[in-house]
PDB file of C-alpha atoms and ligand atoms in Angstrom:
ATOM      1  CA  UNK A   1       0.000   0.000   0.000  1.00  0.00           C
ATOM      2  CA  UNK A   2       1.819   3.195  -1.084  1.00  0.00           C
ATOM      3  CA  UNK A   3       0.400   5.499   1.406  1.00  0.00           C
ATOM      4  CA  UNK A   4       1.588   3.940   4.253  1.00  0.00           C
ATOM      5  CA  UNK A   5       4.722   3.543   2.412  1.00  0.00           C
ATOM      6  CA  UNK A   6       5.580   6.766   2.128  1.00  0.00           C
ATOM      7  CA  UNK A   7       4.346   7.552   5.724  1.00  0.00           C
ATOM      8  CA  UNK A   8       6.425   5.282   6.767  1.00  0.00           C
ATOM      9  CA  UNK A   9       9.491   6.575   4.628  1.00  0.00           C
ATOM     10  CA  UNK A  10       8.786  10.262   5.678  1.00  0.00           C
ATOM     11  CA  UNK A  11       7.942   9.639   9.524  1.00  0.00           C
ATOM     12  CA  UNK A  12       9.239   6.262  10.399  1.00  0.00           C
ATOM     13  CA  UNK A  13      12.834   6.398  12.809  1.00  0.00           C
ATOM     14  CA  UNK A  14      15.190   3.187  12.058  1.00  0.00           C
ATOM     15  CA  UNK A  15      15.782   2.605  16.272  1.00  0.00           C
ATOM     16  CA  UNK A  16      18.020  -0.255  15.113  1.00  0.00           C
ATOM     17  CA  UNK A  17      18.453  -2.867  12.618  1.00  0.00           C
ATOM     18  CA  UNK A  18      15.248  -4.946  13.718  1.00  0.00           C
ATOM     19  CA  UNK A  19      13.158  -2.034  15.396  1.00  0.00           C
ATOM     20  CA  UNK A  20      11.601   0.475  13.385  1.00  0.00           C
ATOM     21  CA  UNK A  21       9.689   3.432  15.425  1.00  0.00           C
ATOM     22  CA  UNK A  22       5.851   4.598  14.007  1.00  0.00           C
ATOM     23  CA  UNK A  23       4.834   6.833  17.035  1.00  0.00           C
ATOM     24  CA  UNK A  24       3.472   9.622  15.178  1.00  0.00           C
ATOM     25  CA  UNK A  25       0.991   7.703  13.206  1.00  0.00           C
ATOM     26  CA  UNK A  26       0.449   3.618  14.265  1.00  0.00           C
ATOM     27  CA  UNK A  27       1.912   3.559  18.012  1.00  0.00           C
ATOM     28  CA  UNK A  28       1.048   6.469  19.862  1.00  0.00           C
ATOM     29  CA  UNK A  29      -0.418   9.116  18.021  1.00  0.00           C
ATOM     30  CA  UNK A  30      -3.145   7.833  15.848  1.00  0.00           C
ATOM     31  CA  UNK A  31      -3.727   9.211  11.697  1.00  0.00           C
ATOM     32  CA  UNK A  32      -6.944   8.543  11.886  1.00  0.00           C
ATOM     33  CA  UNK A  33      -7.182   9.227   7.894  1.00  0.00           C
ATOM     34  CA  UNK A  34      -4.420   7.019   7.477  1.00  0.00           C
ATOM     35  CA  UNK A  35      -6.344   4.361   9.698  1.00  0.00           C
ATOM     36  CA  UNK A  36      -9.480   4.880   7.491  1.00  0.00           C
ATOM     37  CA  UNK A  37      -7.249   3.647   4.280  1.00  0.00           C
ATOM     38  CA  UNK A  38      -5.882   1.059   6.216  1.00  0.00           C
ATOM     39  CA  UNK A  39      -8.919  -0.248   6.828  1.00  0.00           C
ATOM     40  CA  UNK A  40     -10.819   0.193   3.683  1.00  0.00           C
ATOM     41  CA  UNK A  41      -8.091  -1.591   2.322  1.00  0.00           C
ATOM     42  CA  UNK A  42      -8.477  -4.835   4.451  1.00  0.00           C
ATOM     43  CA  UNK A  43     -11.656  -4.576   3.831  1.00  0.00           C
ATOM     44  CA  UNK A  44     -11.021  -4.744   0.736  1.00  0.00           C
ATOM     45  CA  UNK A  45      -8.885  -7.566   0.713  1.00  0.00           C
ATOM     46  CA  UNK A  46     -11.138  -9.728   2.753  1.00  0.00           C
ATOM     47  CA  UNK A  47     -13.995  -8.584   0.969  1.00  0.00           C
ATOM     48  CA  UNK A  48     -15.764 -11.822   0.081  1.00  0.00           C
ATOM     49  CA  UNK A  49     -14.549 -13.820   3.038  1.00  0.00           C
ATOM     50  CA  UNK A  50     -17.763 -13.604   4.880  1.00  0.00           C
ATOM     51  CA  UNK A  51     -16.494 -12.176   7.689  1.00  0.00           C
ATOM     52  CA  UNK A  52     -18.429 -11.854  10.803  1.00  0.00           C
ATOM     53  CA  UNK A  53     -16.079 -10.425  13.362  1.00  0.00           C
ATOM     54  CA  UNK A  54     -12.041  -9.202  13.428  1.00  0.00           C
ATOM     55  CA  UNK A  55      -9.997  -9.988  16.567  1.00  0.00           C
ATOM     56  CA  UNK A  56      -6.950  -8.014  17.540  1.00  0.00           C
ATOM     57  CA  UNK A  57      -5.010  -7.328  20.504  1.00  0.00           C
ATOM     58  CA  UNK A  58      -4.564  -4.063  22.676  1.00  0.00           C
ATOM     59  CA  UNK A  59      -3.664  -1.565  21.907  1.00  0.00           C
ATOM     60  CA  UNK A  60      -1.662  -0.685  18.586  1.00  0.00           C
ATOM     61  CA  UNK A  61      -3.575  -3.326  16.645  1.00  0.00           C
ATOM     62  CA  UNK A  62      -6.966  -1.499  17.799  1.00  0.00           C
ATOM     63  CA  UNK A  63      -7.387   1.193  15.941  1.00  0.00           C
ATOM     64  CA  UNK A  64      -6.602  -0.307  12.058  1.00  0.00           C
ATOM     65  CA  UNK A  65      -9.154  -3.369  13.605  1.00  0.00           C
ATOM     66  CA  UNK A  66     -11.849  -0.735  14.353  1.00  0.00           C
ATOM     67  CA  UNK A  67     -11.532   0.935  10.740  1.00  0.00           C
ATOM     68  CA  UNK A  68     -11.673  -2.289   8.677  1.00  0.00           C
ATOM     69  CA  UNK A  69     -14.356  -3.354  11.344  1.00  0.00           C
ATOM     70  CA  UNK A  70     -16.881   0.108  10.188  1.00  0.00           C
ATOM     71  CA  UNK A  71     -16.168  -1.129   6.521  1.00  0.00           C
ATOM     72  CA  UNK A  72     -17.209  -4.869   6.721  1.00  0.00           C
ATOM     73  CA  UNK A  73     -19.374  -4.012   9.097  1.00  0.00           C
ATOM     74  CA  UNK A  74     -18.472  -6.399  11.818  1.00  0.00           C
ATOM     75  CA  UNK A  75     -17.645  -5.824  15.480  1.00  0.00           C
ATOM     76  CA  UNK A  76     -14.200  -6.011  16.415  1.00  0.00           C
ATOM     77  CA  UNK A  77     -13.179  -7.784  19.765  1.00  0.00           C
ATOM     78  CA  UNK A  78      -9.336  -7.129  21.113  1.00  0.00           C
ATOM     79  CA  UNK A  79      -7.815  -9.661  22.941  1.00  0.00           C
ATOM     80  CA  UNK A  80      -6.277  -8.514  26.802  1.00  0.00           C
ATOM     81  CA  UNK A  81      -3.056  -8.751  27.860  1.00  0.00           C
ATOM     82  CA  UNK A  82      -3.753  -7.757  31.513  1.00  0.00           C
ATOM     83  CA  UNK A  83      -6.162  -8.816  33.750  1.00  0.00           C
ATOM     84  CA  UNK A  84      -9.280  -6.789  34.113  1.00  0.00           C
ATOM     85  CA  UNK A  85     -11.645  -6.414  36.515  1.00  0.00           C
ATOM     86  CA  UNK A  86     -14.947  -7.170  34.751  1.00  0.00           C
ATOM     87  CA  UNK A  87     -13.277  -9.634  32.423  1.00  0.00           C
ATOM     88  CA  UNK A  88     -13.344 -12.376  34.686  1.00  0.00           C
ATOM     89  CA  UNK A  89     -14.944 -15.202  34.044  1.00  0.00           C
ATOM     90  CA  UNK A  90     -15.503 -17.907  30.848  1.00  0.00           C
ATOM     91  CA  UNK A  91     -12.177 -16.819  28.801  1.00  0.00           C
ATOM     92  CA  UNK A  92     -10.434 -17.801  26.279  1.00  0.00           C
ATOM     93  CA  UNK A  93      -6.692 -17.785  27.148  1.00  0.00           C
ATOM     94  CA  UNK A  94      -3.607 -17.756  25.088  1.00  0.00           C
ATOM     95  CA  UNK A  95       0.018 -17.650  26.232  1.00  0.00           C
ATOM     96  CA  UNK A  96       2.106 -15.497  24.034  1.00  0.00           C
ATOM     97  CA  UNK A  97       5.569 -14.855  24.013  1.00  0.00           C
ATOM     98  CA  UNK A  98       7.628 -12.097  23.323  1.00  0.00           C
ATOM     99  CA  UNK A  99      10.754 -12.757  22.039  1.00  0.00           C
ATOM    100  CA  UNK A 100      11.670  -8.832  21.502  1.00  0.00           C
ATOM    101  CA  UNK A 101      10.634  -8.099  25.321  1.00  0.00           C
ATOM    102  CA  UNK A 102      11.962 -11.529  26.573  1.00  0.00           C
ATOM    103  CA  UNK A 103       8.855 -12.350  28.610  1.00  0.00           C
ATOM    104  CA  UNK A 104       5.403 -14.642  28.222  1.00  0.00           C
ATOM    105  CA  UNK A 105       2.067 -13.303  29.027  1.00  0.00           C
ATOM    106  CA  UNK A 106      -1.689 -14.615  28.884  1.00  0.00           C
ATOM    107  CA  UNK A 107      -3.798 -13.201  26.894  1.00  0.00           C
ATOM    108  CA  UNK A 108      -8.042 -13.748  27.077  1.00  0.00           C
ATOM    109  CA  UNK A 109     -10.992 -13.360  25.333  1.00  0.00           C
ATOM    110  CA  UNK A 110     -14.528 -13.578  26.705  1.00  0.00           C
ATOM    111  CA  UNK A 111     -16.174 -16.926  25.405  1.00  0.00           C
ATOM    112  CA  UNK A 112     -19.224 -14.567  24.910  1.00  0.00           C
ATOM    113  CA  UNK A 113     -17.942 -12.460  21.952  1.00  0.00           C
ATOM    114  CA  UNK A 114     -16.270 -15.500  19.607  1.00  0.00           C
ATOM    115  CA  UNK A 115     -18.060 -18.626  18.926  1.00  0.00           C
ATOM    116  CA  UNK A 116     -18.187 -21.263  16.308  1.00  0.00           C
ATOM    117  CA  UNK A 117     -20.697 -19.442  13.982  1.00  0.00           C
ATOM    118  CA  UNK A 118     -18.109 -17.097  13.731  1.00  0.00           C
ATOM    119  CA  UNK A 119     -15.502 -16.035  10.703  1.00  0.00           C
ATOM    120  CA  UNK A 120     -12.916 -14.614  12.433  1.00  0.00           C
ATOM    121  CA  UNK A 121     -10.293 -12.008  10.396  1.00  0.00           C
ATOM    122  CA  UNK A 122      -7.343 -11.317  13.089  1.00  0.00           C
ATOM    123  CA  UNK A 123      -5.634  -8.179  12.999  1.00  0.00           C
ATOM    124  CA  UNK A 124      -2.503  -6.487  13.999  1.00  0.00           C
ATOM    125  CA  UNK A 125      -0.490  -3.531  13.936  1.00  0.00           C
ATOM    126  CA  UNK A 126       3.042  -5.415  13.527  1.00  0.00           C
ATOM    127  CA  UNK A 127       4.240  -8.835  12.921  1.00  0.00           C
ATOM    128  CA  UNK A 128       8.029  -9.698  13.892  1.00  0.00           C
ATOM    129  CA  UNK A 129       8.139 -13.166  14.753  1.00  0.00           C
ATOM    130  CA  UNK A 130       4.447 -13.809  14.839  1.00  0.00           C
ATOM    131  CA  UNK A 131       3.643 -14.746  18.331  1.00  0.00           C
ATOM    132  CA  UNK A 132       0.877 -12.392  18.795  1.00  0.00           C
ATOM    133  CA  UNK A 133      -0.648 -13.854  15.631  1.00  0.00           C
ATOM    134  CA  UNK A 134      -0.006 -17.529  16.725  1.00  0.00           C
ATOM    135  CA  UNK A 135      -1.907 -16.887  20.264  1.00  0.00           C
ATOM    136  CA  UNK A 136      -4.834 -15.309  18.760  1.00  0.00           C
ATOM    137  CA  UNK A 137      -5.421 -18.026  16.011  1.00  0.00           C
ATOM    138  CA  UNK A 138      -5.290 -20.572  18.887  1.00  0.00           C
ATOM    139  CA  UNK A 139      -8.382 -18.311  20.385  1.00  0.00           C
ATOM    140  CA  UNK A 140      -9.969 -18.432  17.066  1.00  0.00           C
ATOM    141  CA  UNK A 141      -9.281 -22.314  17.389  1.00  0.00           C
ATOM    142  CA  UNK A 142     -10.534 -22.558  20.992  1.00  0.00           C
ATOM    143  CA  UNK A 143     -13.685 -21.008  19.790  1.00  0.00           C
ATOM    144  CA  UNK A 144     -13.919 -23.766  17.467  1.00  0.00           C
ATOM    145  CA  UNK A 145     -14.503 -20.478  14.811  1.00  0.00           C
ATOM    146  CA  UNK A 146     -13.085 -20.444  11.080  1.00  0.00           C
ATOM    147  CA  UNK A 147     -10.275 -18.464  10.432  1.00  0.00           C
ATOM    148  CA  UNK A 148     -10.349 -16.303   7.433  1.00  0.00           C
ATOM    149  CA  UNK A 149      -6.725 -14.983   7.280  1.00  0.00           C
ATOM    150  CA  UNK A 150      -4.591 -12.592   8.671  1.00  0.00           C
ATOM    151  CA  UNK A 151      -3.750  -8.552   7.915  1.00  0.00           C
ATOM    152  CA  UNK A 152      -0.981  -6.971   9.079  1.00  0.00           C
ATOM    153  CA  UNK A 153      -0.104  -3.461   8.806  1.00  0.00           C
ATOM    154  CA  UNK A 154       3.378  -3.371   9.183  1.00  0.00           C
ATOM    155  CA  UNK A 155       5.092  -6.988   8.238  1.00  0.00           C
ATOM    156  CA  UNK A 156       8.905  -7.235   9.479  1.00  0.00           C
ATOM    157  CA  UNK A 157       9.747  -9.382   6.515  1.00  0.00           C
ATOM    158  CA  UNK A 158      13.383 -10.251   7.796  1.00  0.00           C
ATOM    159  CA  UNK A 159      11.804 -11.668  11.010  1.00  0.00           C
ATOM    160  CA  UNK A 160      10.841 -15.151  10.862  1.00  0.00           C
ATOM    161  CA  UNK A 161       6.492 -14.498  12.100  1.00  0.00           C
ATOM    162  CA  UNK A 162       5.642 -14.663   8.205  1.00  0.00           C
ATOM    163  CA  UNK A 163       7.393 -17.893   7.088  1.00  0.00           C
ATOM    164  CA  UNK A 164       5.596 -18.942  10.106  1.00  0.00           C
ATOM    165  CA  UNK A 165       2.030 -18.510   9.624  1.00  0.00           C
ATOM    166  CA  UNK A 166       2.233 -18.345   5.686  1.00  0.00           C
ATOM    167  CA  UNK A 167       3.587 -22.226   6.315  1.00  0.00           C
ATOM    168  CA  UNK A 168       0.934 -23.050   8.259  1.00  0.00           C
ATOM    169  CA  UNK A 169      -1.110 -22.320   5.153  1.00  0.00           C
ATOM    170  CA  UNK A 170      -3.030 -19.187   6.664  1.00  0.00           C
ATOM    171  CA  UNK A 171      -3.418 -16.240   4.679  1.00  0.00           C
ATOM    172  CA  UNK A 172      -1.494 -13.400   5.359  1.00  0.00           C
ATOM    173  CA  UNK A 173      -2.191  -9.840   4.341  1.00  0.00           C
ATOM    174  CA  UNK A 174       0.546  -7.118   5.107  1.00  0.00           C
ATOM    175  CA  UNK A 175      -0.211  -3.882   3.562  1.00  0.00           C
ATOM    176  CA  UNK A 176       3.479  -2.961   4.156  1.00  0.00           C
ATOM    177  CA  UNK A 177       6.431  -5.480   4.109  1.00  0.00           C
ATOM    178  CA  UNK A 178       9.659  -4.145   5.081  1.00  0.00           C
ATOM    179  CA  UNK A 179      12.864  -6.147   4.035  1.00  0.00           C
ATOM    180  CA  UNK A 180      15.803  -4.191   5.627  1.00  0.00           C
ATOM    181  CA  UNK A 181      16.193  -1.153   7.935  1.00  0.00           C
ATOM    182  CA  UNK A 182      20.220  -1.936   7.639  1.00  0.00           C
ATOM    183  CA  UNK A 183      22.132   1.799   7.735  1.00  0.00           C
ATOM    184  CA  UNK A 184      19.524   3.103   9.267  1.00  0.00           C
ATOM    185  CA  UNK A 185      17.633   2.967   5.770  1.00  0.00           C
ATOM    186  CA  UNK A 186      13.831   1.653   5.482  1.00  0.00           C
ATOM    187  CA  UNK A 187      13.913  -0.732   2.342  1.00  0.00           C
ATOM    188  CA  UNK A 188      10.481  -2.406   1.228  1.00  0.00           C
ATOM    189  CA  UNK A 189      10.026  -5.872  -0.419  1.00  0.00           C
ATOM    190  CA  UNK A 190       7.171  -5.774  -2.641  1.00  0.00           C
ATOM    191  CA  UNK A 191       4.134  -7.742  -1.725  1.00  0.00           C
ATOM    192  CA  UNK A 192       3.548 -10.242  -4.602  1.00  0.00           C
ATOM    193  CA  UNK A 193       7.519 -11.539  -3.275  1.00  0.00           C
ATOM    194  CA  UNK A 194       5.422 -13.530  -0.579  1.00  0.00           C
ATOM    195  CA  UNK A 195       2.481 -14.620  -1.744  1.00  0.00           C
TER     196      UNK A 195
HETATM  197  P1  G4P B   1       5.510 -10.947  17.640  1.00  0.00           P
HETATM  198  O1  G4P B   1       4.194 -10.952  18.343  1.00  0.00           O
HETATM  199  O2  G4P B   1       5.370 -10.789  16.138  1.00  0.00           O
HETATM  200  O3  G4P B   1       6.334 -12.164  18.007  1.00  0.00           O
HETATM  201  O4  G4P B   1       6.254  -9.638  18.103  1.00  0.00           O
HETATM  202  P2  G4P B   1       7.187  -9.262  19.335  1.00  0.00           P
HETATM  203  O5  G4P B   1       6.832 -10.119  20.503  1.00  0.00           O
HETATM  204  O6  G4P B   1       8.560  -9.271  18.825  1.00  0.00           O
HETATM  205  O7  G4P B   1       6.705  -7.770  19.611  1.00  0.00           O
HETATM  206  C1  G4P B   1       6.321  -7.290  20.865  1.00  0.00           C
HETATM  207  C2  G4P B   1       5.699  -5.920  20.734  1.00  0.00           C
HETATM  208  O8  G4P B   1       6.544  -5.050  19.976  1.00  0.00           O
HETATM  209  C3  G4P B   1       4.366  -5.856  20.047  1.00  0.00           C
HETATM  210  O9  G4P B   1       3.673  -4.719  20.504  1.00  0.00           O
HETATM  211  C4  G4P B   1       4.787  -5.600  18.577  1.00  0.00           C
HETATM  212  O10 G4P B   1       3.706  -5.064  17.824  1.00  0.00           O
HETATM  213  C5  G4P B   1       5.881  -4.621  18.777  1.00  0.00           C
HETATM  214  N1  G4P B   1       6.891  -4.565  17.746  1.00  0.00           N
HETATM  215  C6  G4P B   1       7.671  -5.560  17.281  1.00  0.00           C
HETATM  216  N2  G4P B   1       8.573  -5.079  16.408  1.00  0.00           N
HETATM  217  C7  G4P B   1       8.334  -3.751  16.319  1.00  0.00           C
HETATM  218  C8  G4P B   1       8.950  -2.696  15.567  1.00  0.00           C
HETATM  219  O11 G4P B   1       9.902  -2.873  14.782  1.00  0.00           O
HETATM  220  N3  G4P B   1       8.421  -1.463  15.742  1.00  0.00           N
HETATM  221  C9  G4P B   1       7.378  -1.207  16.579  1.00  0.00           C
HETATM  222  N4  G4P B   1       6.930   0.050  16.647  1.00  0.00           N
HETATM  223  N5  G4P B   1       6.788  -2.167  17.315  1.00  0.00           N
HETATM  224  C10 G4P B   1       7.268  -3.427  17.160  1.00  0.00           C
HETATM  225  P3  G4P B   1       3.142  -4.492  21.968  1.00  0.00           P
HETATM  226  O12 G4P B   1       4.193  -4.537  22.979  1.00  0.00           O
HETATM  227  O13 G4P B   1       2.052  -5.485  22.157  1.00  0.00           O
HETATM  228  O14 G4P B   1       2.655  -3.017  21.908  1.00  0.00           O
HETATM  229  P4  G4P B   1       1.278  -2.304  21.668  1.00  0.00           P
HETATM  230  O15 G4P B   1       0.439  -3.124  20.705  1.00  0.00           O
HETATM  231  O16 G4P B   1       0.616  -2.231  23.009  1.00  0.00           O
HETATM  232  O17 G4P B   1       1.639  -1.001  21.083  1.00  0.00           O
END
């Protein structure tokens, strides 16, 4: 997708080789006409998936999830990391692990918001070695729901969370893949390169 492309190009910051920083648009502050495009274009994508709800996770992947949610028309659950105090009860848990941040953590879903009637798109803001991804497909699986694919907005395509899922056979959809941020330099593989 060109326009986030560029965005990224003009307000991306290359933190180090493997971290790239989107704070003024994706992380922190929100675009929200950038997030409208984002989501029209999942939408889009997934257009004649027949799908009945998108799950994310808090909090980046939120806001592209609620976009491409208004355009399908669909609700859009996110999944917790943290315990809360009305979501107690009848959960779907994952464990996820973070390999960036070293450490493991649960993440839930009420039982009353996914269920096997449901086609589930799953939605996130990044993808670096896919773990996110992985614990929210096993919710979709819990749920005993179909999965309908994946979209990404921002795919790390030197880190390993593609090969990953895309060998698992699930469709992946990453409106931006980037293949290098070597000399401090953003460098983009095109998407038809992993299809
Ligand atoms: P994985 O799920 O693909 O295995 O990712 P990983 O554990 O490596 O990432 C942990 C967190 O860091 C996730 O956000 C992920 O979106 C984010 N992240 C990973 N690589 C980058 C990067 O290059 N740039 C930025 N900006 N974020 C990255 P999180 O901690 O859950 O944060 P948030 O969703 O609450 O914002």
């Amino acid at each position: 997708m060109k326009q986030l492309q560029e965005k990224i190009l003009t307000e991306g910051k290359v933190l180090s080789e493997s971290v790239l920083k989107v704070d003024s648009f994706l992380n922190h502050q929100i675009d929200p006409a950038l997030m409208q495009a984002i989501g029209e274009e999942f939408a889009s994508r997934f257009a004649d998936e027949g799908i009945t709800k998108i799950l994310t996770i808090e909090s980046s992947g939120i806001a592209p999830a609620v976009m491409a949610g208004l355009v399908l028309g669909v609700p859009v659950v996110f999944a917790r990391k943290r315990k809360s105090l009305t979501l107690v009860d009848d959960l779907y848990t994952a464990s996820v692990h973070s390999f960036t941040k070293n450490e493991t953590n649960d993440i839930s879903v009420s039982k009353a918001f996914i269920g096997s009637e449901d086609v589930v798109l799953v939605m996130d803001d990044f993808l670096a070695n896919g773990q996110a991804a992985l614990g929210l497909v096993d919710i979709v699986e819990q749920a005993d729901a179909a999965l309908s694919g994946i979209g990404i907005v921002i795919e790390k395509g030197f880190q390993t969370g593609g090969n990953l899922l895309r060998g698992r056979g699930i469709r992946v959809e990453s409106l931006a893949i980037v293949s290098s941020l070597e000399h401090g330099k953003v460098e983009f593989l095109e998407e038809e390169m992993v299809r």
